[in-house]
Amino acid sequence: MQSLPTSTVDPDCFILWLVITLVWVKALSFISRGSLKQLPPGPRPYPVIGNLLELGDKPHKSLLELAKIHGPIMSLKLASMVKTILLDHDSSFCNRTVPHAMSSHEHREFSLAWMPVSRPWKNIRKICNMLIFTTQKLDTNQDLQRKKSK
């Protein structure tokens, strides 16, 4: 009877393979982190949810605490899934709730601030941007704005 050859891994080869693998992984993480060097400092984000957990239920206080650690300018990664949802389903989130005072006399149907986002709203917004909110019109009404604001 012949015995089958058994293969054993030399411990030195295994350690060499392990070291090479660890160096390769570390080099890849260093290279990928190089693109983040252009961003301001900030907390390290979690994979899918980013820094959403660090904001908590009182984001203004959380941002103040983060500013003490990372400085007044910091980078935060908010969840990539949230970005996708808000970009793809933005029409679900863009309409405001209309107060009863505005809906009692149908003011909401003609007010740019209270109309739901729709084709008429886009047309009125386009007209306002072309005729009312141009730089030239805003500059000519600047004195009136100053008088009214006092």
Short mmCIF file of C-alpha atoms in Angstrom, two decimals:
data_model
loop_
_atom_site.label_atom_id
_atom_site.label_comp_id
_atom_site.label_asym_id
_atom_site.label_seq_id
_atom_site.Cartn_x
_atom_site.Cartn_y
_atom_site.Cartn_z
CA MET A 1 0.00 0.00 0.00
CA GLN A 2 1.14 3.39 -0.88
CA SER A 3 0.45 6.28 1.37
CA LEU A 4 -0.95 9.42 -0.12
CA PRO A 5 1.27 12.46 0.09
CA THR A 6 0.14 14.91 2.71
CA SER A 7 0.64 18.58 2.20
CA THR A 8 1.72 20.70 5.05
CA VAL A 9 2.08 24.43 4.98
CA ASP A 10 5.41 25.68 6.04
CA PRO A 11 4.87 28.12 8.95
CA ASP A 12 7.37 30.56 7.46
CA CYS A 13 5.47 30.65 4.15
CA PHE A 14 2.19 31.14 5.96
CA ILE A 15 3.58 34.06 8.00
CA LEU A 16 5.08 35.59 4.85
CA TRP A 17 1.74 35.25 3.04
CA LEU A 18 -0.08 36.81 6.03
CA VAL A 19 2.34 39.77 6.20
CA ILE A 20 2.06 40.40 2.45
CA THR A 21 -1.74 40.30 2.66
CA LEU A 22 -1.83 42.71 5.60
CA VAL A 23 0.55 45.12 3.88
CA TRP A 24 -1.56 44.97 0.71
CA VAL A 25 -4.81 45.68 2.63
CA LYS A 26 -3.16 48.55 4.53
CA ALA A 27 -1.81 50.02 1.29
CA LEU A 28 -5.26 49.88 -0.32
CA SER A 29 -6.86 51.60 2.66
CA PHE A 30 -4.15 54.27 2.62
CA ILE A 31 -4.67 54.89 -1.11
CA SER A 32 -8.45 55.08 -0.79
CA ARG A 33 -8.14 57.40 2.20
CA GLY A 34 -5.93 59.71 0.12
CA SER A 35 -8.99 60.97 -1.75
CA LEU A 36 -10.55 61.92 1.59
CA LYS A 37 -7.53 64.06 2.49
CA GLN A 38 -9.01 66.96 0.51
CA LEU A 39 -12.01 67.11 2.85
CA PRO A 40 -11.92 68.89 6.20
CA PRO A 41 -11.51 66.73 9.30
CA GLY A 42 -14.53 65.01 10.75
CA PRO A 43 -15.72 61.92 12.54
CA ARG A 44 -15.22 58.59 10.82
CA PRO A 45 -18.46 57.52 9.08
CA TYR A 46 -20.13 54.14 9.36
CA PRO A 47 -20.56 52.23 6.07
CA VAL A 48 -24.22 52.70 5.12
CA ILE A 49 -25.57 55.24 7.57
CA GLY A 50 -22.60 57.58 7.63
CA ASN A 51 -22.58 59.99 10.60
CA LEU A 52 -26.34 60.00 11.18
CA LEU A 53 -26.04 58.26 14.56
CA GLU A 54 -23.64 60.90 15.81
CA LEU A 55 -26.15 63.67 15.11
CA GLY A 56 -28.71 62.14 17.45
CA ASP A 57 -32.09 63.64 18.28
CA LYS A 58 -30.65 67.12 18.94
CA PRO A 59 -28.36 67.76 15.96
CA HIS A 60 -27.56 71.36 16.94
CA LYS A 61 -26.02 70.19 20.21
CA SER A 62 -24.26 67.26 18.55
CA LEU A 63 -22.77 69.56 15.92
CA LEU A 64 -21.55 71.88 18.68
CA GLU A 65 -19.80 68.97 20.40
CA LEU A 66 -18.31 67.77 17.10
CA ALA A 67 -17.10 71.32 16.39
CA LYS A 68 -15.22 71.31 19.69
CA ILE A 69 -13.39 68.17 18.56
CA HIS A 70 -12.92 68.74 14.80
CA GLY A 71 -13.09 72.54 14.51
CA PRO A 72 -15.73 74.85 13.03
CA ILE A 73 -15.43 73.38 9.54
CA MET A 74 -15.85 69.63 9.38
CA SER A 75 -16.96 67.00 6.93
CA LEU A 76 -19.88 64.74 7.70
CA LYS A 77 -21.01 61.86 5.56
CA LEU A 78 -24.74 61.49 5.71
CA ALA A 79 -26.25 58.22 4.66
CA SER A 80 -25.93 57.44 0.98
CA MET A 81 -29.33 55.77 1.15
CA VAL A 82 -30.89 58.99 2.44
CA LYS A 83 -29.34 60.87 -0.46
CA THR A 84 -30.78 58.36 -2.91
CA ILE A 85 -34.23 58.56 -1.35
CA LEU A 86 -34.26 62.35 -1.32
CA LEU A 87 -33.08 62.56 -4.92
CA ASP A 88 -35.44 59.95 -6.31
CA HIS A 89 -38.50 60.71 -4.19
CA ASP A 90 -38.04 64.42 -3.53
CA SER A 91 -41.60 65.27 -4.58
CA SER A 92 -42.89 63.31 -1.59
CA PHE A 93 -40.99 65.55 0.82
CA CYS A 94 -41.18 68.98 -0.79
CA ASN A 95 -44.79 70.01 -0.14
CA ARG A 96 -45.54 71.98 3.01
CA THR A 97 -48.48 71.59 5.30
CA VAL A 98 -50.85 74.47 4.66
CA PRO A 99 -52.22 76.28 7.71
CA HIS A 100 -56.00 76.50 7.96
CA ALA A 101 -55.83 80.29 7.67
CA MET A 102 -54.37 79.95 4.19
CA SER A 103 -56.76 77.27 3.01
CA SER A 104 -59.95 78.98 4.23
CA HIS A 105 -60.10 81.55 1.40
CA GLU A 106 -58.19 79.50 -1.18
CA HIS A 107 -55.07 81.67 -0.82
CA ARG A 108 -52.93 78.57 -1.15
CA GLU A 109 -53.94 78.16 -4.79
CA PHE A 110 -52.30 81.44 -5.79
CA SER A 111 -49.42 81.78 -3.35
CA LEU A 112 -45.98 80.63 -4.38
CA ALA A 113 -45.13 79.72 -0.79
CA TRP A 114 -48.16 77.49 -0.17
CA MET A 115 -48.85 75.90 -3.55
CA PRO A 116 -47.98 72.23 -3.91
CA VAL A 117 -45.13 71.56 -6.29
CA SER A 118 -46.80 71.09 -9.65
CA ARG A 119 -46.78 72.49 -13.18
CA PRO A 120 -48.58 75.78 -12.18
CA TRP A 121 -46.16 76.26 -9.28
CA LYS A 122 -43.19 75.80 -11.62
CA ASN A 123 -44.67 78.33 -14.08
CA ILE A 124 -45.25 80.95 -11.37
CA ARG A 125 -41.77 80.35 -10.00
CA LYS A 126 -40.26 80.79 -13.46
CA ILE A 127 -42.16 84.06 -13.95
CA CYS A 128 -41.02 85.36 -10.55
CA ASN A 129 -37.41 84.47 -11.31
CA MET A 130 -37.53 86.24 -14.67
CA LEU A 131 -39.45 89.37 -13.65
CA ILE A 132 -39.16 89.95 -9.92
CA PHE A 133 -36.03 88.28 -8.57
CA THR A 134 -33.51 89.36 -11.20
CA THR A 135 -30.35 91.07 -9.98
CA GLN A 136 -31.31 94.31 -11.69
CA LYS A 137 -34.76 94.43 -10.03
CA LEU A 138 -33.34 93.57 -6.64
CA ASP A 139 -30.71 96.31 -6.96
CA THR A 140 -33.28 98.95 -7.93
CA ASN A 141 -35.49 98.04 -4.97
CA GLN A 142 -32.64 97.98 -2.45
CA ASP A 143 -33.43 101.44 -1.03
CA LEU A 144 -37.07 100.49 -0.57
CA GLN A 145 -36.03 97.28 1.16
CA ARG A 146 -33.82 99.22 3.58
CA LYS A 147 -36.62 101.67 4.40
CA LYS A 148 -39.14 98.89 5.00
CA SER A 149 -36.76 96.87 7.15
CA LYS A 150 -36.24 99.76 9.63
#
